[in-house]
XYZ file of C-alpha atoms in Angstrom:
623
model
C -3.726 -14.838 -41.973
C -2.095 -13.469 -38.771
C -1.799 -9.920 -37.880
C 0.383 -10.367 -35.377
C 2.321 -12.374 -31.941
C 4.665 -14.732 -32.634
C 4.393 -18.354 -34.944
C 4.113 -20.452 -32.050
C 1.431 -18.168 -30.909
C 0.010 -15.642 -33.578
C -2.971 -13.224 -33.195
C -5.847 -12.721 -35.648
C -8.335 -10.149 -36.799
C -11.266 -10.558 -34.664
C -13.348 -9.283 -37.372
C -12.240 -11.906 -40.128
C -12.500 -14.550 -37.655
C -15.821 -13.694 -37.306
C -16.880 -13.580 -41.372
C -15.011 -16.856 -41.662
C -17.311 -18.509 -38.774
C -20.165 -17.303 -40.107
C -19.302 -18.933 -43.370
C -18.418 -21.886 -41.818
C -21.757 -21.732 -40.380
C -19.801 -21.949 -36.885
C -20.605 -19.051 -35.478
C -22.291 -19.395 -31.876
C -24.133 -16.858 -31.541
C -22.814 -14.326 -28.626
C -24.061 -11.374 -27.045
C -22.892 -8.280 -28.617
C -20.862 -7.108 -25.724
C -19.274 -9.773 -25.882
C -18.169 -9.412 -29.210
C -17.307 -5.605 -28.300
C -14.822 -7.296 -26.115
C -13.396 -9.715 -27.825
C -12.849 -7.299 -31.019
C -11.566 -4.515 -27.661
C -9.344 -7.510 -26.460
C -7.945 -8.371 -30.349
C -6.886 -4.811 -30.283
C -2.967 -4.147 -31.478
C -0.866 -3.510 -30.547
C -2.000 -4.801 -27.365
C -0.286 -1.864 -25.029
C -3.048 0.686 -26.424
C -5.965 -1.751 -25.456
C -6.899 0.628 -22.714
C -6.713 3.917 -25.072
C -9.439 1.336 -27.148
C -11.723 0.898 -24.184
C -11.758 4.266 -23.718
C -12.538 5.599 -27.039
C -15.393 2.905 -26.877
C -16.447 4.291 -23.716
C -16.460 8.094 -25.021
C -18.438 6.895 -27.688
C -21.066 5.069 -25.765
C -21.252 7.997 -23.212
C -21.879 10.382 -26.430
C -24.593 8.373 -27.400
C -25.974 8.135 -24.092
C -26.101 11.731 -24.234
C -27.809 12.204 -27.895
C -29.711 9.200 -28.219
C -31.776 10.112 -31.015
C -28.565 11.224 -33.131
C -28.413 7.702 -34.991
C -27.414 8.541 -38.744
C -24.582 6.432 -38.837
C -20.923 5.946 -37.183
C -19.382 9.413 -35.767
C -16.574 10.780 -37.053
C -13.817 11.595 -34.596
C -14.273 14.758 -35.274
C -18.324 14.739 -34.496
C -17.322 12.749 -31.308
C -15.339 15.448 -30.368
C -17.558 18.115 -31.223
C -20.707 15.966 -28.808
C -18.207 15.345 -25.785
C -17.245 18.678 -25.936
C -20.459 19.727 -25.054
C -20.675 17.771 -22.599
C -17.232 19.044 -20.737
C -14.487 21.039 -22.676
C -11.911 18.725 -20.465
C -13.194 15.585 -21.209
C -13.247 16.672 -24.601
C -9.693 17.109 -24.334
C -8.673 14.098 -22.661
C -10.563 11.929 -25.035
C -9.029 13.257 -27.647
C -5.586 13.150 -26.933
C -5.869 9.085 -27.891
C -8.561 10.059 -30.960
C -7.249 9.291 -34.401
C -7.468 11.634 -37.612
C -9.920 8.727 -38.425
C -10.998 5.710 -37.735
C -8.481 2.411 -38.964
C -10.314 -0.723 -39.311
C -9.848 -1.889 -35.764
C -11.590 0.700 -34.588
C -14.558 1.047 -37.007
C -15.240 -2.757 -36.156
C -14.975 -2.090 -32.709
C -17.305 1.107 -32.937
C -20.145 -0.421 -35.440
C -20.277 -3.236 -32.404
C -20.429 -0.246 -29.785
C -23.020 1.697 -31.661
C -25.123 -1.248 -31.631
C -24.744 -2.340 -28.199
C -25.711 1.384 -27.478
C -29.008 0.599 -29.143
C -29.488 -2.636 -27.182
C -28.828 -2.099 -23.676
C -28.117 1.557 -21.731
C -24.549 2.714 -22.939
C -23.585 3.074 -19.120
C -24.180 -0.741 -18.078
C -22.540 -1.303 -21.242
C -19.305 0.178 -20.208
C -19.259 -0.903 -17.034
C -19.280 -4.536 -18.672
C -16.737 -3.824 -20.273
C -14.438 -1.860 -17.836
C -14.939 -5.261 -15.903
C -13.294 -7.712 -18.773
C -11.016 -5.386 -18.635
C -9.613 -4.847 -15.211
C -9.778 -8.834 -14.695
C -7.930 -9.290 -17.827
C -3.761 -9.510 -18.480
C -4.016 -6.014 -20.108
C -4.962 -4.196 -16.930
C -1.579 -5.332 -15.597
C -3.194 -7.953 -13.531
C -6.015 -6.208 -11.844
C -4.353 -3.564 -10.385
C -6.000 -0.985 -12.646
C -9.375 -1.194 -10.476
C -10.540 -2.359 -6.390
C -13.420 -4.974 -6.535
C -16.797 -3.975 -5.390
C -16.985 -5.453 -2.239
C -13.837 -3.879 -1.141
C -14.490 -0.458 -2.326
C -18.583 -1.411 -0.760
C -16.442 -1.758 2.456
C -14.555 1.276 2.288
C -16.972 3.712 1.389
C -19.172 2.539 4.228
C -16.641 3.076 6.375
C -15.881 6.655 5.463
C -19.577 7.475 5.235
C -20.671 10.475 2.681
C -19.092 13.604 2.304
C -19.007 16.932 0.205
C -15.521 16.553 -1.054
C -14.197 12.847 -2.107
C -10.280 12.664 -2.668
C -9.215 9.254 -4.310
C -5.019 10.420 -5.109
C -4.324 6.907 -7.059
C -7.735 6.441 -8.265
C -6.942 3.763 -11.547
C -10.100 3.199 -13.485
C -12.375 4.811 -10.829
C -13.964 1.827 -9.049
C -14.609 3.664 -5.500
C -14.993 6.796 -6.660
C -17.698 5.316 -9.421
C -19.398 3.690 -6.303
C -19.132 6.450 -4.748
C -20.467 8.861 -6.745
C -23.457 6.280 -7.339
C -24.148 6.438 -3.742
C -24.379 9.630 -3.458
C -26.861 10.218 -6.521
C -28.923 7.127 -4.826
C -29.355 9.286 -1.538
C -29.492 13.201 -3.096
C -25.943 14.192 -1.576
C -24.759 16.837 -3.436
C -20.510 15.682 -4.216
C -17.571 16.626 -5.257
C -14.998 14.222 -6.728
C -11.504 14.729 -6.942
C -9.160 11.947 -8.239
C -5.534 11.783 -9.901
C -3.972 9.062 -11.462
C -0.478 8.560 -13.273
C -1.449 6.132 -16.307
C -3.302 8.194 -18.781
C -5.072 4.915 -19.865
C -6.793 4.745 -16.344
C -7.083 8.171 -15.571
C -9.585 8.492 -19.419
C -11.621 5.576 -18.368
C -12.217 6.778 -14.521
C -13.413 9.908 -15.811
C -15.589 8.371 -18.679
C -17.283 6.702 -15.484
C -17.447 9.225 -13.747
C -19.532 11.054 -16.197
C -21.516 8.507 -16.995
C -23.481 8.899 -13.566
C -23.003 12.434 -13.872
C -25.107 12.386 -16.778
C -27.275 10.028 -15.065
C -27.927 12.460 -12.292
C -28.881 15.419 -14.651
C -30.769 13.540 -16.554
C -32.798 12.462 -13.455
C -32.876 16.785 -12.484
C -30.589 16.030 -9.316
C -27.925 18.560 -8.554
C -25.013 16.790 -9.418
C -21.014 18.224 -9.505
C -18.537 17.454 -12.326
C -15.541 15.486 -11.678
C -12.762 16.825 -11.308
C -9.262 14.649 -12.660
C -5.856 14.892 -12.805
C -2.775 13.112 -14.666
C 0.056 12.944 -12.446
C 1.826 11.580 -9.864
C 0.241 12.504 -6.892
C 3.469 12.098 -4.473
C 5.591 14.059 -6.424
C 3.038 16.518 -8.352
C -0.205 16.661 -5.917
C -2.186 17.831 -8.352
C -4.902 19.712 -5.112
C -2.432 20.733 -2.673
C -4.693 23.127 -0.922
C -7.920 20.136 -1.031
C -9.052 18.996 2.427
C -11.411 16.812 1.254
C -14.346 15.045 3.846
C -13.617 11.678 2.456
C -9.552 10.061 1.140
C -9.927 6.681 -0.426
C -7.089 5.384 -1.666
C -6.067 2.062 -3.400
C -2.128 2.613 -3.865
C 0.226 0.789 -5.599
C 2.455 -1.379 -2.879
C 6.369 -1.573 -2.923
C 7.380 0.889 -4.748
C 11.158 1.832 -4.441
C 11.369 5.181 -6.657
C 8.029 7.108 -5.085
C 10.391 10.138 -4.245
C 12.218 9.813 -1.335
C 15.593 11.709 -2.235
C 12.941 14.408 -3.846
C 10.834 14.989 -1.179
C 13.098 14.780 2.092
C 11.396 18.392 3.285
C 8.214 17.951 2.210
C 5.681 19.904 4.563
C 3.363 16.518 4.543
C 5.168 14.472 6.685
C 4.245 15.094 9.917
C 4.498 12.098 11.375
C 8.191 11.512 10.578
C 10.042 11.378 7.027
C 9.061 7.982 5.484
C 11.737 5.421 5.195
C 12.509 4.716 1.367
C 11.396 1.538 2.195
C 7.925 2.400 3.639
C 6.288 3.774 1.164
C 2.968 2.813 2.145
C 3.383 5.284 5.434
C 4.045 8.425 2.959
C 0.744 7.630 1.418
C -0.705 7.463 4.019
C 0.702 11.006 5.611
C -0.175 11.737 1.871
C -4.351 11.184 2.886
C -4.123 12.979 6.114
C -2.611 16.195 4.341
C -5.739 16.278 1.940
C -8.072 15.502 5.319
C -10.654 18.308 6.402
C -11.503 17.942 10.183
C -14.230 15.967 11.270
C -13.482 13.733 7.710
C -12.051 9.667 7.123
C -9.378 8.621 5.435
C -9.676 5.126 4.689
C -6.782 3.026 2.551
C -5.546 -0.205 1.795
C -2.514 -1.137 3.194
C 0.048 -4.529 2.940
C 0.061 -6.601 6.260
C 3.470 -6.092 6.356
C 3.531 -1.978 6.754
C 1.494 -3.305 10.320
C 4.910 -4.398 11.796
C 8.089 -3.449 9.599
C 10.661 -2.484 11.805
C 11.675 0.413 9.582
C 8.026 1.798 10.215
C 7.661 1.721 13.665
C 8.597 5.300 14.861
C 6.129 6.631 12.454
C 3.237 4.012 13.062
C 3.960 4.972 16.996
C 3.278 8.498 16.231
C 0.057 7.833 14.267
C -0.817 5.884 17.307
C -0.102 8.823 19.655
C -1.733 11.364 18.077
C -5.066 9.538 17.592
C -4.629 10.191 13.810
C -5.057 6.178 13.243
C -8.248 5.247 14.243
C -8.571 1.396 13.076
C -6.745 -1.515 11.315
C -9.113 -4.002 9.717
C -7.777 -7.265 8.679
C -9.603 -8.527 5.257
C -9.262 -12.080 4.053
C -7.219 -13.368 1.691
C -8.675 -14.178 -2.153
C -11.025 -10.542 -2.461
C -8.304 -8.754 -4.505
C -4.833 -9.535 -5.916
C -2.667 -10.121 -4.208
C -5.181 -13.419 -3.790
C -3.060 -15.085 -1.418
C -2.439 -12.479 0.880
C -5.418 -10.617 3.662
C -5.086 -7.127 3.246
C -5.756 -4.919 5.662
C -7.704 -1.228 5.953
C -6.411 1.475 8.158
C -8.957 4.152 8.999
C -6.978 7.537 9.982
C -8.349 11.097 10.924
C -7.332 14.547 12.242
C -5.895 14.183 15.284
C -7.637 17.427 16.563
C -10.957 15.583 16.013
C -12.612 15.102 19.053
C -14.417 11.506 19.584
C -15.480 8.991 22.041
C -12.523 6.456 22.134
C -9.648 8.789 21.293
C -7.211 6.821 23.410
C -8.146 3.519 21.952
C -7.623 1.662 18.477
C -10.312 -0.574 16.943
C -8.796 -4.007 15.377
C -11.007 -6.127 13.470
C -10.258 -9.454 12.118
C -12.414 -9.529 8.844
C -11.118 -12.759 7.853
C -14.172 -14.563 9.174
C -16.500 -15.649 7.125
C -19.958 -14.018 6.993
C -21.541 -10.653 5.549
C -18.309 -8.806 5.656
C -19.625 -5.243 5.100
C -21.971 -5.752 7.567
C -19.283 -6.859 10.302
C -16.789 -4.078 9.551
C -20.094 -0.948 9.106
C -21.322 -2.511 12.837
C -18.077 -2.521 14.700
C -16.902 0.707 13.158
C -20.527 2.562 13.897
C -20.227 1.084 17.166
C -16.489 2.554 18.132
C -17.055 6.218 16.738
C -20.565 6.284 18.841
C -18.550 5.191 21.791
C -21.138 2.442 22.667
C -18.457 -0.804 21.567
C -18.307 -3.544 23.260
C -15.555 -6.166 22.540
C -16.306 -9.547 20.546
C -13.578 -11.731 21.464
C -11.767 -13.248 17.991
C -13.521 -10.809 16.403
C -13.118 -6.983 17.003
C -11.792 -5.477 19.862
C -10.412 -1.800 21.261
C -7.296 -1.590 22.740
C -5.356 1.497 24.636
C -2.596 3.295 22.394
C -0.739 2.631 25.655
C -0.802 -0.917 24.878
C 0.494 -1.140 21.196
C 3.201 1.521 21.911
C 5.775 -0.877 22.461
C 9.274 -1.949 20.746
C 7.150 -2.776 17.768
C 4.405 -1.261 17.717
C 3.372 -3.870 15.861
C -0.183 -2.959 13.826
C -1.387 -6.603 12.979
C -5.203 -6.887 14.552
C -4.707 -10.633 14.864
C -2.233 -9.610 17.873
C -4.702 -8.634 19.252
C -7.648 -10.736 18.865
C -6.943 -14.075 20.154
C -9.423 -16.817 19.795
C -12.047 -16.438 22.864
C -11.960 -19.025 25.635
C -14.083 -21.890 24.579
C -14.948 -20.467 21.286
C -15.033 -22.379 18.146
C -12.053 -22.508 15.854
C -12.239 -22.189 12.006
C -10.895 -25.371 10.682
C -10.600 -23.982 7.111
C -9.021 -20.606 8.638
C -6.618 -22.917 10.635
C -5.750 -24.833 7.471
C -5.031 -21.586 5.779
C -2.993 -20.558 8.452
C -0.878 -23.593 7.884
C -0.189 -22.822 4.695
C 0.896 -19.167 5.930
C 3.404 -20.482 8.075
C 4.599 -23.374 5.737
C 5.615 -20.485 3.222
C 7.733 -18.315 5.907
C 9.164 -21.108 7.040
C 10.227 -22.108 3.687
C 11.550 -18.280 2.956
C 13.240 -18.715 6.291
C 15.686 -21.129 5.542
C 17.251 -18.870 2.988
C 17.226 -15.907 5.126
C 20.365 -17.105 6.610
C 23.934 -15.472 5.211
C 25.908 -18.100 2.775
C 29.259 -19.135 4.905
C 31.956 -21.457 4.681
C 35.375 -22.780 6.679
C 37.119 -19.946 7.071
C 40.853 -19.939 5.943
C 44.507 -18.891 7.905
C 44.433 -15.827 5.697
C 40.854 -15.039 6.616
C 40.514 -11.041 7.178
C 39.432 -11.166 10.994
C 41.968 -13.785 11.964
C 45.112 -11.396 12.038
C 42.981 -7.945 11.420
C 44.448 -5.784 14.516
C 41.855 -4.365 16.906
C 40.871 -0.706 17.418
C 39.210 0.791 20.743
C 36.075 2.752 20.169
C 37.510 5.308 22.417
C 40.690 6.086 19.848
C 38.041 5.932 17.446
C 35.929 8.637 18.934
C 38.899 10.758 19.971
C 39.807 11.468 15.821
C 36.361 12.161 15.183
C 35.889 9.096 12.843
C 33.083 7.936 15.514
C 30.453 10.042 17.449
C 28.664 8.757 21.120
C 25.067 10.635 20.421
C 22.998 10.456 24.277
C 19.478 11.479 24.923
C 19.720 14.497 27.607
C 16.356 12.804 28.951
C 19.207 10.388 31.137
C 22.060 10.873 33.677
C 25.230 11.717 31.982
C 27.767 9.483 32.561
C 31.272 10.879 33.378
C 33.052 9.569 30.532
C 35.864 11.438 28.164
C 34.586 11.326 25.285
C 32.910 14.296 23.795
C 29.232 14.064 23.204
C 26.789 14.934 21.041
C 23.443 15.640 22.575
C 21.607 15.546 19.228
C 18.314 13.358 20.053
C 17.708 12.234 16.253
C 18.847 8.926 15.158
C 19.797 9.017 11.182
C 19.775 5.132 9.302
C 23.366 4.157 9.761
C 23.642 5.079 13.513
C 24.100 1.989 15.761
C 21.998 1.689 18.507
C 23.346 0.020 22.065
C 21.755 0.017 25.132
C 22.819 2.111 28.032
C 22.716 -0.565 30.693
C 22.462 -4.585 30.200
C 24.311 -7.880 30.609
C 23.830 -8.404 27.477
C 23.322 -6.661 23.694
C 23.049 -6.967 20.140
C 24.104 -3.655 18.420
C 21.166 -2.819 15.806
C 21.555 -0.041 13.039
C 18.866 2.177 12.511
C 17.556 2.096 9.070
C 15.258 5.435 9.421
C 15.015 9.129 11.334
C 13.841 8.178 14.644
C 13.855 9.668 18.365
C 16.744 8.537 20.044
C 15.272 6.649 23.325
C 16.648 7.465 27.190
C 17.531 3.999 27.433
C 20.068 3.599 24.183
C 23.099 5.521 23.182
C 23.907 5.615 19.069
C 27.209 5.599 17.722
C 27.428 7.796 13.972
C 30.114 5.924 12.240
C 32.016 7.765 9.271
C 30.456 6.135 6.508
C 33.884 6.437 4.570
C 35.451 4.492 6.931
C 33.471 2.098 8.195
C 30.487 0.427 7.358
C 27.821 0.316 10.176
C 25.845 -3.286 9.863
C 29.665 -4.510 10.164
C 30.218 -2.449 13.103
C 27.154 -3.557 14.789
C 28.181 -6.838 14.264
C 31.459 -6.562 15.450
C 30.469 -4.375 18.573
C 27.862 -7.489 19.828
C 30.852 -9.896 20.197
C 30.538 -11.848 23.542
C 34.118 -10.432 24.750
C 33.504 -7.037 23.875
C 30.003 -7.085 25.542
C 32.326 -8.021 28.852
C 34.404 -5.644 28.418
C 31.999 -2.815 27.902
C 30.064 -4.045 30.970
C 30.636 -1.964 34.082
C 28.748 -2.303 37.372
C 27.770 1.072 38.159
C 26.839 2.296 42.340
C 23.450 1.019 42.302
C 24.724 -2.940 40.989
C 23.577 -2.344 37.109
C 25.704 -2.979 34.618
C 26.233 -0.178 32.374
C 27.296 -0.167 28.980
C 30.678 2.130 28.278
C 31.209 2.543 24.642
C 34.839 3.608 25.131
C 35.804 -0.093 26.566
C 34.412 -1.791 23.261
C 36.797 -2.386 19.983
C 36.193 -3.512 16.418
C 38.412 -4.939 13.704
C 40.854 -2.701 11.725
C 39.782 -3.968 7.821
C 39.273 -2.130 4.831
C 36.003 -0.921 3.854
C 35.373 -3.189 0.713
C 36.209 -6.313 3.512
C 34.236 -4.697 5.943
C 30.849 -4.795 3.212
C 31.306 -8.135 2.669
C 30.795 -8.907 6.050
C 28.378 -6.659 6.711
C 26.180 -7.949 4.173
C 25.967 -11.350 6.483
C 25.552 -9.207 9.639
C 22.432 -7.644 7.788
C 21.191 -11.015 6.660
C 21.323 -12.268 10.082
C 19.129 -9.364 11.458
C 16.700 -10.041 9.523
C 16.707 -13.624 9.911
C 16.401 -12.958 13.768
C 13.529 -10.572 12.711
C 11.781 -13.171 10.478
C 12.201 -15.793 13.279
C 10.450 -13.860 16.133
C 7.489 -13.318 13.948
C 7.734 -16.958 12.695
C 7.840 -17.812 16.940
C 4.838 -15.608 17.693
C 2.669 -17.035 14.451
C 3.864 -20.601 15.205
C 2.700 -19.866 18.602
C -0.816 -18.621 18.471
C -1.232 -21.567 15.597
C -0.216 -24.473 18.127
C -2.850 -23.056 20.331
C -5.549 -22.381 17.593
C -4.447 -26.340 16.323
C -5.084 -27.340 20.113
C -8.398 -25.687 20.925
C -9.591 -27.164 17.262
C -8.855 -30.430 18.241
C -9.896 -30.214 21.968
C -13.050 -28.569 20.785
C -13.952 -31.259 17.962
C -13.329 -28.899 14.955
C -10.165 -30.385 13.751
C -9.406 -33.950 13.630
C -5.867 -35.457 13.238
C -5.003 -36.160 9.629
């Protein structure tokens, strides 16, 4: 009969499916971890699957540590009593999940445990099953753990340390490799991790001990780990850590991390992340818990490389030396599967090292012994003895990147060498890339139609700027780096740019207004208008301010035969603000169209001429 799901798709008892195959004399016979995770998988409800695993892995781990205490299944309460004395707070943590006693889920699950304790060690047993689990639907589609090869890659480039920091470290899978590296060489470690799900967090420290115990049980000197449940951006659970080594796998995208919360917080050096950059406050996040002469290294979404609401606080990274490289990875090693992630390797800025004034990009997506290419190039850059291999890994001067974009992408800057080879199965991909934003572009444009004789901007009256500014309702905000102008209006000298200030250039033929979407420095060449946001709504502003005619206007030849840009001489419609919104949602839509479409241009670009060297070089043939 079912236990559970739905009639079109119900869920059984593993355990009676398995007595009624072996009646049926159709059992195959399986391993007996696999049956420990299939009866681990069967668990219900299915949203405590992880709280099964690791009440399975407590109990493997206490029988890894008493291996000679075999009289029969333990009792929750003897569990307890064994883990505690192996650490009072993994004692507790285990047994905030523990049940008065086991149900029959449970006890099938543990009678299958106990045995595969007896079969195999209880360690590699757990680790099998921490990997069904993490590549299964429960973990919430592998985000719960890094694969090995990534976190392999990561910890060699951070190297060993004496204090390990991992802030978001789900089930434990670089710390775990970590802390097995370290046993394998004699380094004496401490490991620090937090996590926010409860699930992970019990299972990365259940790992975590299990090499622990490993290490004592060899007579290596060995340090307990040390875990926290919380969320580490708004309840930093080691606020005063500077740790050698900050490995991170964060979660990407996330709209609520704390923006509103943590607007002063003292770990933002580099600027106040947008609330749409996330990514960059974990990152500030690592270099807060960094100890001098330690490596940060995290994973980061291609697109934090060359947002434009990142770029003032990417530019200071850059100018402080605190980011050291960007490595591009290829796509398929960890979900996202179709997308290459890329690592970012940061330090203290006050750490002095050969190359200080230069950033090392490397374009893992090759194929070949990845750890290998990333450990050489990296080794090779702190030593100060790189030398460039075109396509492949380069160094380029901070002076270089910091431009208008400051655009992080290592691909930029490793175009294919003259004469070398192209991938033809890297090209292809690269097709399919570009297919897919072309595809998203043609729906980045705003939805218009006809417009009608009663159409708000056919009759709406006009008002100067310089009326505007007068009443107070607009403020002109200059950089005191620059001439002043002799103009009227009063001016504020204020040299921060908030998101909603419209930025137009000081001199120019030409313009397209652009609103600022984050804090950033307000440049010599650009003035900002501050709108009142009661009023007026800025993307509709913008929009209105970049009209052909009003560019004219504003246009005035100044002594020297450039034409400056006079705010006071521009105008924009008189509507109300719920008019003004509408329109200024299609405004916003078209900047980031234009946005979209000059990265589009520069991929399309440097694909043409991969497409052409493959087929001038005989590694791509037409279809």
């Amino acid at each position: 009969m079912p236990v559970g799901g739905t009639p079109a798709s119900p869920s059984f008892n593993a355990r009676d499916v398995e007595e009624w195959l072996r009646r049926q004399g159709k059992l195959h016979q399986a391993a007996t971890e696999q049956w420990a995770w299939r009866h681990i998988e069967s668990y219900q409800p299915a949203a405590q699957i992880g709280d099964a695993l690791g009440i399975a892995g407590a109990y493997l781990l206490a029988r890894a540590a008493q291996p000679a205490a075999r009289a029969g299944l333990l009792t929750p309460k003897q569990l307890t009593t064994q883990l505690r004395a192996i650490d009072r707070e993994l004692a507790t943590l285990v047994g905030r999940v523990l049940p008065d006693q086991w149900g029959p889920q449970l006890t099938t699950i543990l009678r299958t445990v106990d045995q595969l304790a007896q079969e195999q060690d209880p360690e590699a047993a757990f680790e099998f099953l921490h990997n069904r689990y993490v590549t299964s639907a429960q973990s919430m589609s592998g985000l719960a753990g890094t694969p090995d090869q990534v976190a392999d890659i990561m910890l060699a480039i951070a190297g060993p340390g004496t204090h390990t920091l991992d802030f978001t470290c789900g089930t434990g899978s670089i710390l775990r490799m970590a802390a097995d590296r370290a046993l394998a060489t004699g380094v004496p470690t401490r490991y620090f991790a937090q996590e926010i799900k409860p699930q992970y967090a019990l299972i990365a420290l259940l790992r975590l001990w299990f090499v622990h115990h490993r290490g004592r049980r060899a007579g290596q000197p060995v340090e307990r780990p040390e875990l926290r449940i919380d969320d580490s951006m708004l309840a930093d659970a080691f606020p005063d850590l500077r740790a050698d080594v900050v490995v991170a796998n964060f979660p990407f995208g996330l709209h609520d991390w704390g923006h509103d919360q943590l607007a002063y917080d003292p770990r933002w050096g580099y600027g106040l992340p947008p609330r749409t950059e996330p990514e960059l406050a974990w990152v500030q996040h690592a270099l807060a818990h960094l100890a001098p002469g330690g490596t940060a290294v995290v994973l980061m979404p291609p697109a934090a490389a060359l947002r434009p609401a990142g770029r003032r606080i990417r530019a200071e990274l850059v100018r402080r030396g605190a980011l050291r490289a960007v490595i591009a990875l290829r796509a398929g090693l960890m979900p996202p599967v179709g997308i290459g992630l890329h690592i970012w390797v940061l330090t203290q800025p006050d750490d002095p090292r050969p190359n200080a004034d230069r950033i090392l990009f490397v374009n893992a997506a090759v194929a070949g012994p990845l750890t290998e290419l990333i450990s050489e190039a990296w080794h090779s850059y702190r030593t100060g003895q790189h030398q460039d291999n075109p396509g492949v890994h380069r160094t380029v001067a901070a002076v270089e990147i910091l431009d208008e974009q400051v655009d992080l992408t290592p691909q930029r800057y490793l175009p294919p060498p003259d004469g070398a080879a192209i991938d033809p199965d890297h090209t292809i991909a690269a097709i399919g890339d570009l297919d897919r934003l072309l595809a998203g572009l043609r729906h980045g444009l705003p939805a218009v139609q006809p417009a009608t004789a009663t159409a708000p901007l056919r009759s709406a009256p006009q008002a100067a700027l310089a009326d505007l500014i007068r009443s107070g309702s607009v403020a002109v905000l200059r950089s005191p780096n620059r001439t002043r102008t002799t103009t009227s209006e009063p001016v504020n000298e204020a040299t921060r740019v908030r998101p909603g200030d419209i930025l137009i250039p000081v001199v120019g033929r030409d313009f397209v207004a652009r609103v600022a979407t984050t804090d950033e420095e307000l440049q010599p060449d650009f003035q900002a208008l501050r709108v009142d946001p009661d009023r007026f709504d800025p993307w509709f502003v913008a929009g209105a301010l970049s009209r052909r005619d009003n560019i004219r206007a504003a246009s005035r030849t100044s002594t020297g035969g450039t034409p400056r840009i006079d705010p006071k001489r521009l105008t924009i419609p008189v509507l109300a603000l719920h008019e003004q919104q509408q329109y200024g949602r299609a405004f916003r839509q078209l900047a980031d169209f234009r946005a979209a479409l000059e990265h589009a241009g520069a991929t399309g670009a440097a694909l043409s001429h991969a497409i052409s060297e493959g087929l001038t070089s005989g590694t791509l043939t037409p279809n």
